[in-house]
Amino acid sequence: DFGDSGAPKITELIPMYSRDGFNFSRPNRDPLIWASRYRGSWDRGYVQSVGGVCIIHGDELWIYYSAFAGDEKLKEVVIGSHVKMIGSGAFRNCTSLQKVVIEDGVEEIGSYAFYDCVSLKEISLPSTVDYLNQYTFYGCTSLESISLDHIRYIDDSAFWSCSALERVTLSEDLEYLGNWVFAAGAFYLYLINT
């Protein structure tokens, strides 16, 4: 039995549709987004829809899903250029996450995306992201420096309680710096405007 082997219950995204909002049809039970069966994989056994909806954007179908939040073993992640958005809370409470590389092509990082990633020391933001949502890096207590040289808007409390943060490089094109962005952080903070 799969459950007796210590493997998680499989949760995947399987589409269904309704014409009236009450009667749903699921003619095909093949998953649209599969969960991995491999031990150590970030999406092992569990993929969850964020909000349970999809969005039609132009000629693309956007499906927001999360599988990282709360993963205490994840230490490093590279987010490829094929990903357009990192959803809200995507890496929330990944307490062992130390390094994140986000490649050019990613356009948005959701609120709370790296909330309480207390071991996060290194993150590179792509030139294709120009907005940081609220609480994006809240509680990243190991983050010492970050370059925001392409960021034009920084929403409220984006770096709240980043107690080790001492060096921030800001864009000369910065248009908005929200309330309490660096609150409850380091006593000395060097802001460098490029």
Short mmCIF file of C-alpha atoms in Angstrom, two decimals:
data_model
loop_
_atom_site.label_atom_id
_atom_site.label_comp_id
_atom_site.label_asym_id
_atom_site.label_seq_id
_atom_site.Cartn_x
_atom_site.Cartn_y
_atom_site.Cartn_z
CA ASP A 1 0.00 0.00 0.00
CA PHE A 2 1.30 3.46 -0.96
CA GLY A 3 0.42 4.98 2.44
CA ASP A 4 2.27 2.28 4.36
CA SER A 5 5.49 3.14 2.51
CA GLY A 6 5.69 6.56 4.22
CA ALA A 7 4.84 8.38 1.00
CA PRO A 8 2.33 11.22 1.21
CA LYS A 9 -1.24 11.08 -0.04
CA ILE A 10 -1.22 12.34 -3.62
CA THR A 11 -2.96 15.70 -4.16
CA GLU A 12 -2.96 17.06 -7.73
CA LEU A 13 -4.81 19.63 -9.82
CA ILE A 14 -7.53 18.04 -11.92
CA PRO A 15 -9.68 20.45 -13.95
CA MET A 16 -13.44 20.47 -14.10
CA TYR A 17 -15.90 22.93 -15.56
CA SER A 18 -19.39 24.28 -15.08
CA ARG A 19 -21.63 26.27 -17.36
CA ASP A 20 -23.93 27.47 -14.57
CA GLY A 21 -21.73 27.47 -11.44
CA PHE A 22 -23.71 24.66 -9.79
CA ASN A 23 -23.35 21.56 -11.95
CA PHE A 24 -19.77 20.51 -12.55
CA SER A 25 -18.33 18.04 -15.00
CA ARG A 26 -14.96 16.30 -14.89
CA PRO A 27 -14.92 14.08 -17.98
CA ASN A 28 -11.21 13.36 -17.68
CA ARG A 29 -9.56 12.55 -14.36
CA ASP A 30 -5.98 12.96 -15.57
CA PRO A 31 -4.17 15.66 -13.58
CA LEU A 32 -3.42 18.94 -15.29
CA ILE A 33 -0.51 19.51 -12.88
CA TRP A 34 1.03 16.36 -11.46
CA ALA A 35 2.61 15.99 -8.03
CA SER A 36 5.98 14.28 -7.98
CA ARG A 37 6.35 10.77 -6.54
CA TYR A 38 10.09 11.19 -5.87
CA ARG A 39 11.47 11.56 -2.34
CA GLY A 40 13.16 14.94 -1.89
CA SER A 41 11.29 16.63 -4.74
CA TRP A 42 9.79 20.03 -3.84
CA ASP A 43 6.33 18.98 -5.02
CA ARG A 44 6.34 15.41 -3.69
CA GLY A 45 2.78 14.21 -3.39
CA TYR A 46 1.21 17.60 -2.93
CA VAL A 47 0.22 20.38 -5.30
CA GLN A 48 -2.44 22.82 -4.10
CA SER A 49 -4.33 25.40 -6.09
CA VAL A 50 -4.10 28.91 -4.69
CA GLY A 51 -7.65 30.19 -4.51
CA GLY A 52 -9.00 27.28 -6.56
CA VAL A 53 -9.29 29.33 -9.73
CA CYS A 54 -7.47 30.01 -12.95
CA ILE A 55 -7.21 33.22 -14.91
CA ILE A 56 -7.45 33.66 -18.67
CA HIS A 57 -4.85 36.27 -19.56
CA GLY A 58 -4.72 37.03 -23.28
CA ASP A 59 -4.16 33.66 -24.92
CA GLU A 60 -2.68 32.09 -21.77
CA LEU A 61 -4.30 30.15 -18.94
CA TRP A 62 -2.69 31.06 -15.60
CA ILE A 63 -3.00 28.55 -12.77
CA TYR A 64 -1.63 29.59 -9.41
CA TYR A 65 -0.48 26.73 -7.26
CA SER A 66 1.73 26.22 -4.28
CA ALA A 67 3.83 23.32 -3.18
CA PHE A 68 6.75 24.91 -1.30
CA ALA A 69 5.23 26.69 1.70
CA GLY A 70 6.36 25.19 4.98
CA ASP A 71 8.99 22.91 3.43
CA GLU A 72 11.62 22.77 6.17
CA LYS A 73 14.18 20.85 4.06
CA LEU A 74 14.35 23.12 1.00
CA LYS A 75 17.76 24.88 1.02
CA GLU A 76 18.20 26.33 -2.46
CA VAL A 77 15.93 27.04 -5.40
CA VAL A 78 16.33 28.35 -8.94
CA ILE A 79 13.17 29.78 -10.49
CA GLY A 80 13.46 29.59 -14.27
CA SER A 81 12.48 32.14 -16.87
CA HIS A 82 9.40 30.11 -17.86
CA VAL A 83 7.77 31.04 -14.54
CA LYS A 84 5.96 34.39 -14.81
CA MET A 85 4.79 34.84 -11.23
CA ILE A 86 5.81 33.60 -7.80
CA GLY A 87 2.51 33.33 -5.96
CA SER A 88 1.59 34.77 -2.58
CA GLY A 89 3.12 32.74 0.22
CA ALA A 90 4.87 30.40 -2.23
CA PHE A 91 7.92 29.87 0.03
CA ARG A 92 6.36 31.00 3.31
CA ASN A 93 8.00 29.41 6.37
CA CYS A 94 10.64 27.53 4.38
CA THR A 95 12.90 27.83 7.39
CA SER A 96 15.98 26.14 5.84
CA LEU A 97 15.89 28.05 2.53
CA GLN A 98 19.26 29.83 2.16
CA LYS A 99 19.64 30.78 -1.50
CA VAL A 100 17.17 31.81 -4.21
CA VAL A 101 18.00 32.61 -7.83
CA ILE A 102 15.17 34.12 -9.85
CA GLU A 103 15.92 34.26 -13.58
CA ASP A 104 14.87 37.03 -15.97
CA GLY A 105 11.36 36.39 -17.22
CA VAL A 106 9.69 36.24 -13.81
CA GLU A 107 7.49 39.35 -13.70
CA GLU A 108 5.89 39.33 -10.25
CA ILE A 109 6.61 38.17 -6.72
CA GLY A 110 3.47 37.85 -4.60
CA SER A 111 2.83 39.11 -1.08
CA TYR A 112 4.34 36.95 1.67
CA ALA A 113 6.32 34.99 -0.95
CA PHE A 114 9.38 34.58 1.30
CA TYR A 115 7.68 35.34 4.62
CA ASP A 116 9.64 33.99 7.62
CA CYS A 117 12.36 32.34 5.53
CA VAL A 118 14.64 32.83 8.51
CA SER A 119 17.72 31.19 6.91
CA LEU A 120 17.56 33.13 3.62
CA LYS A 121 20.97 34.76 3.09
CA GLU A 122 21.16 35.25 -0.67
CA ILE A 123 18.58 36.19 -3.28
CA SER A 124 18.97 37.60 -6.77
CA LEU A 125 16.04 39.48 -8.26
CA PRO A 126 15.68 39.66 -12.06
CA SER A 127 15.48 42.85 -14.08
CA THR A 128 11.95 41.81 -15.15
CA VAL A 129 10.56 42.39 -11.63
CA ASP A 130 9.96 46.05 -10.81
CA TYR A 131 7.45 45.78 -7.94
CA LEU A 132 7.73 44.19 -4.49
CA ASN A 133 4.44 43.40 -2.79
CA GLN A 134 3.75 43.84 0.90
CA TYR A 135 5.47 41.49 3.34
CA THR A 136 7.48 39.85 0.52
CA PHE A 137 10.56 39.30 2.73
CA TYR A 138 8.99 39.73 6.17
CA GLY A 139 11.02 38.02 8.88
CA CYS A 140 13.99 37.03 6.70
CA THR A 141 16.29 37.44 9.68
CA SER A 142 19.46 36.12 7.97
CA LEU A 143 19.30 38.40 4.91
CA GLU A 144 22.18 40.91 5.17
CA SER A 145 22.09 42.67 1.80
CA ILE A 146 19.94 42.90 -1.31
CA SER A 147 20.09 44.71 -4.63
CA LEU A 148 16.84 46.36 -5.66
CA ASP A 149 18.37 48.19 -8.61
CA HIS A 150 15.45 47.36 -10.93
CA ILE A 151 12.65 47.81 -8.41
CA ARG A 152 10.46 50.89 -8.93
CA TYR A 153 7.77 50.20 -6.31
CA ILE A 154 8.27 48.72 -2.83
CA ASP A 155 5.01 48.12 -0.98
CA ASP A 156 4.38 48.38 2.77
CA SER A 157 6.40 46.24 5.17
CA ALA A 158 8.24 44.41 2.37
CA PHE A 159 11.33 43.90 4.58
CA TRP A 160 9.71 44.16 8.01
CA SER A 161 11.73 42.42 10.73
CA CYS A 162 14.74 41.66 8.53
CA SER A 163 17.00 42.17 11.54
CA ALA A 164 20.33 41.36 9.80
CA LEU A 165 19.66 43.55 6.73
CA GLU A 166 22.39 46.20 6.61
CA ARG A 167 22.90 47.01 2.93
CA VAL A 168 20.22 47.76 0.33
CA THR A 169 20.91 49.04 -3.18
CA LEU A 170 17.97 51.06 -4.49
CA SER A 171 17.13 52.01 -8.07
CA GLU A 172 17.53 55.58 -9.22
CA ASP A 173 14.10 55.00 -10.83
CA LEU A 174 12.45 54.23 -7.46
CA GLU A 175 8.99 55.84 -7.53
CA TYR A 176 7.33 54.48 -4.41
CA LEU A 177 8.65 53.38 -1.03
CA GLY A 178 5.76 52.20 1.15
CA ASN A 179 5.19 52.51 4.88
CA TRP A 180 7.30 50.53 7.31
CA VAL A 181 9.31 48.92 4.50
CA PHE A 182 12.42 48.37 6.67
CA ALA A 183 10.76 48.56 10.11
CA ALA A 184 11.92 46.38 13.00
CA GLY A 185 15.15 45.72 11.14
CA ALA A 186 18.82 46.43 11.72
CA PHE A 187 19.80 49.46 13.76
CA TYR A 188 22.12 50.66 10.98
CA LEU A 189 20.89 50.34 7.41
CA TYR A 190 22.86 51.66 4.44
CA LEU A 191 20.61 52.64 1.54
CA ILE A 192 22.54 53.08 -1.68
CA ASN A 193 20.83 54.81 -4.57
CA THR A 194 22.40 53.60 -7.84
#
